């Protein structure tokens, strides 16, 4: 099960990074970015669930657990908010959404990296 967890978490990183940075480079939120955000969130949720099952299925009240919970909540909010922005067709919001995307992505990297670091001990 560990290999599946590693692969899905890594796919979350790949999809989320592609979505966030392509949105930044292209300068405006597009529908395909939204699809990539939701795919990244799905892989992150699956990977997190698998990792949780491997570690005993309980929330760990530590740095990794707290930042991981914050990151997944932010990813959900990010994907939902991107959906709202595109449904509203607000051009100004589409042009500025990348700022929020980059912040959420940076916060998401913290538990991604801390999971690798703490697992290597």
Short mmCIF file of C-alpha atoms in Angstrom, two decimals:
data_model
loop_
_atom_site.label_atom_id
_atom_site.label_comp_id
_atom_site.label_asym_id
_atom_site.label_seq_id
_atom_site.Cartn_x
_atom_site.Cartn_y
_atom_site.Cartn_z
CA UNK A 1 0.00 0.00 0.00
CA UNK A 2 2.96 2.35 0.61
CA UNK A 3 3.84 2.51 -3.09
CA UNK A 4 0.24 3.50 -3.96
CA UNK A 5 0.32 6.21 -1.30
CA UNK A 6 3.63 7.57 -2.59
CA UNK A 7 2.46 7.52 -6.21
CA UNK A 8 -0.85 9.27 -5.48
CA UNK A 9 0.74 11.95 -3.29
CA UNK A 10 3.35 12.52 -6.01
CA UNK A 11 0.61 12.76 -8.65
CA UNK A 12 -1.09 15.35 -6.44
CA UNK A 13 2.14 17.36 -6.46
CA UNK A 14 2.46 17.05 -10.25
CA UNK A 15 -1.14 18.04 -11.02
CA UNK A 16 -1.34 20.81 -8.44
CA UNK A 17 2.00 22.27 -9.56
CA UNK A 18 1.00 22.18 -13.23
CA UNK A 19 -2.33 23.83 -12.44
CA UNK A 20 -0.93 26.58 -10.22
CA UNK A 21 2.10 27.48 -12.33
CA UNK A 22 0.33 27.31 -15.68
CA UNK A 23 -2.35 29.60 -14.28
CA UNK A 24 0.36 32.02 -13.13
CA UNK A 25 2.22 31.89 -16.45
CA UNK A 26 -0.95 32.21 -18.56
CA UNK A 27 -2.11 35.13 -16.41
CA UNK A 28 -5.73 34.10 -15.95
CA UNK A 29 -7.71 31.28 -14.39
CA UNK A 30 -9.10 28.94 -17.06
CA UNK A 31 -11.45 25.95 -16.99
CA UNK A 32 -8.66 23.47 -17.58
CA UNK A 33 -6.79 24.85 -14.53
CA UNK A 34 -9.89 24.13 -12.48
CA UNK A 35 -9.99 20.54 -13.74
CA UNK A 36 -6.32 20.11 -12.82
CA UNK A 37 -6.93 21.57 -9.33
CA UNK A 38 -9.76 19.07 -8.70
CA UNK A 39 -7.62 16.18 -9.99
CA UNK A 40 -4.76 17.26 -7.72
CA UNK A 41 -7.15 17.45 -4.77
CA UNK A 42 -8.49 13.97 -5.56
CA UNK A 43 -4.98 12.48 -5.68
CA UNK A 44 -4.04 14.29 -2.48
CA UNK A 45 -7.13 13.00 -0.69
CA UNK A 46 -6.49 9.43 -1.85
CA UNK A 47 -2.80 9.61 -0.96
CA UNK A 48 -3.49 11.15 2.43
CA UNK A 49 -6.08 8.48 3.18
CA UNK A 50 -3.65 5.72 2.22
CA UNK A 51 -0.86 7.26 4.32
CA UNK A 52 -3.26 7.64 7.23
CA UNK A 53 -4.23 3.96 6.96
CA UNK A 54 -0.55 3.00 6.98
CA UNK A 55 0.13 5.06 10.10
CA UNK A 56 -2.73 3.66 12.16
CA UNK A 57 -5.65 5.72 10.88
CA UNK A 58 -5.48 8.47 13.50
CA UNK A 59 -4.81 12.19 13.27
CA UNK A 60 -1.40 13.09 14.64
CA UNK A 61 -1.39 16.37 16.58
CA UNK A 62 2.09 17.35 15.41
CA UNK A 63 3.64 19.69 12.85
CA UNK A 64 2.96 17.39 9.90
CA UNK A 65 -0.58 16.58 10.99
CA UNK A 66 -1.58 20.19 11.60
CA UNK A 67 -0.01 21.56 8.41
CA UNK A 68 -1.44 18.64 6.43
CA UNK A 69 -4.94 19.31 7.72
CA UNK A 70 -4.57 23.03 6.98
CA UNK A 71 -3.29 22.26 3.48
CA UNK A 72 -6.13 19.93 2.55
CA UNK A 73 -8.72 22.40 3.88
CA UNK A 74 -7.09 25.15 1.82
CA UNK A 75 -6.99 22.92 -1.27
CA UNK A 76 -10.70 22.23 -0.93
CA UNK A 77 -11.44 25.93 -0.46
CA UNK A 78 -9.13 26.77 -3.38
CA UNK A 79 -10.88 24.37 -5.78
CA UNK A 80 -14.34 25.51 -4.68
CA UNK A 81 -13.39 29.19 -4.93
CA UNK A 82 -11.87 28.65 -8.40
CA UNK A 83 -15.17 27.07 -9.42
CA UNK A 84 -17.09 30.10 -8.09
CA UNK A 85 -14.78 32.52 -9.90
CA UNK A 86 -15.26 30.74 -13.23
CA UNK A 87 -19.02 30.42 -12.78
CA UNK A 88 -19.28 34.15 -12.01
CA UNK A 89 -17.12 34.94 -15.06
CA UNK A 90 -15.47 37.78 -13.15
CA UNK A 91 -12.47 38.77 -15.29
CA UNK A 92 -10.74 40.70 -12.50
CA UNK A 93 -11.00 37.72 -10.14
CA UNK A 94 -9.71 35.39 -12.89
CA UNK A 95 -6.70 37.67 -13.44
CA UNK A 96 -5.81 37.82 -9.74
CA UNK A 97 -6.65 34.27 -8.67
CA UNK A 98 -3.04 33.11 -9.18
CA UNK A 99 -1.98 35.01 -6.04
CA UNK A 100 -4.25 32.84 -3.92
CA UNK A 101 -3.22 29.73 -5.88
CA UNK A 102 0.48 30.32 -5.22
CA UNK A 103 -0.14 30.86 -1.50
CA UNK A 104 -2.15 27.65 -1.19
CA UNK A 105 0.45 25.73 -3.22
CA UNK A 106 3.29 26.98 -0.99
CA UNK A 107 1.38 26.03 2.15
CA UNK A 108 0.60 22.62 0.62
CA UNK A 109 4.32 22.02 0.01
CA UNK A 110 5.04 22.21 3.76
CA UNK A 111 3.30 18.94 4.73
CA UNK A 112 4.36 17.33 1.44
CA UNK A 113 8.02 17.97 2.27
CA UNK A 114 7.69 17.38 6.02
CA UNK A 115 6.10 14.01 5.31
CA UNK A 116 9.17 13.00 3.34
CA UNK A 117 11.58 14.42 5.91
CA UNK A 118 9.87 12.85 8.94
CA UNK A 119 9.52 9.51 7.13
CA UNK A 120 13.29 9.36 6.55
CA UNK A 121 14.20 9.27 10.24
#
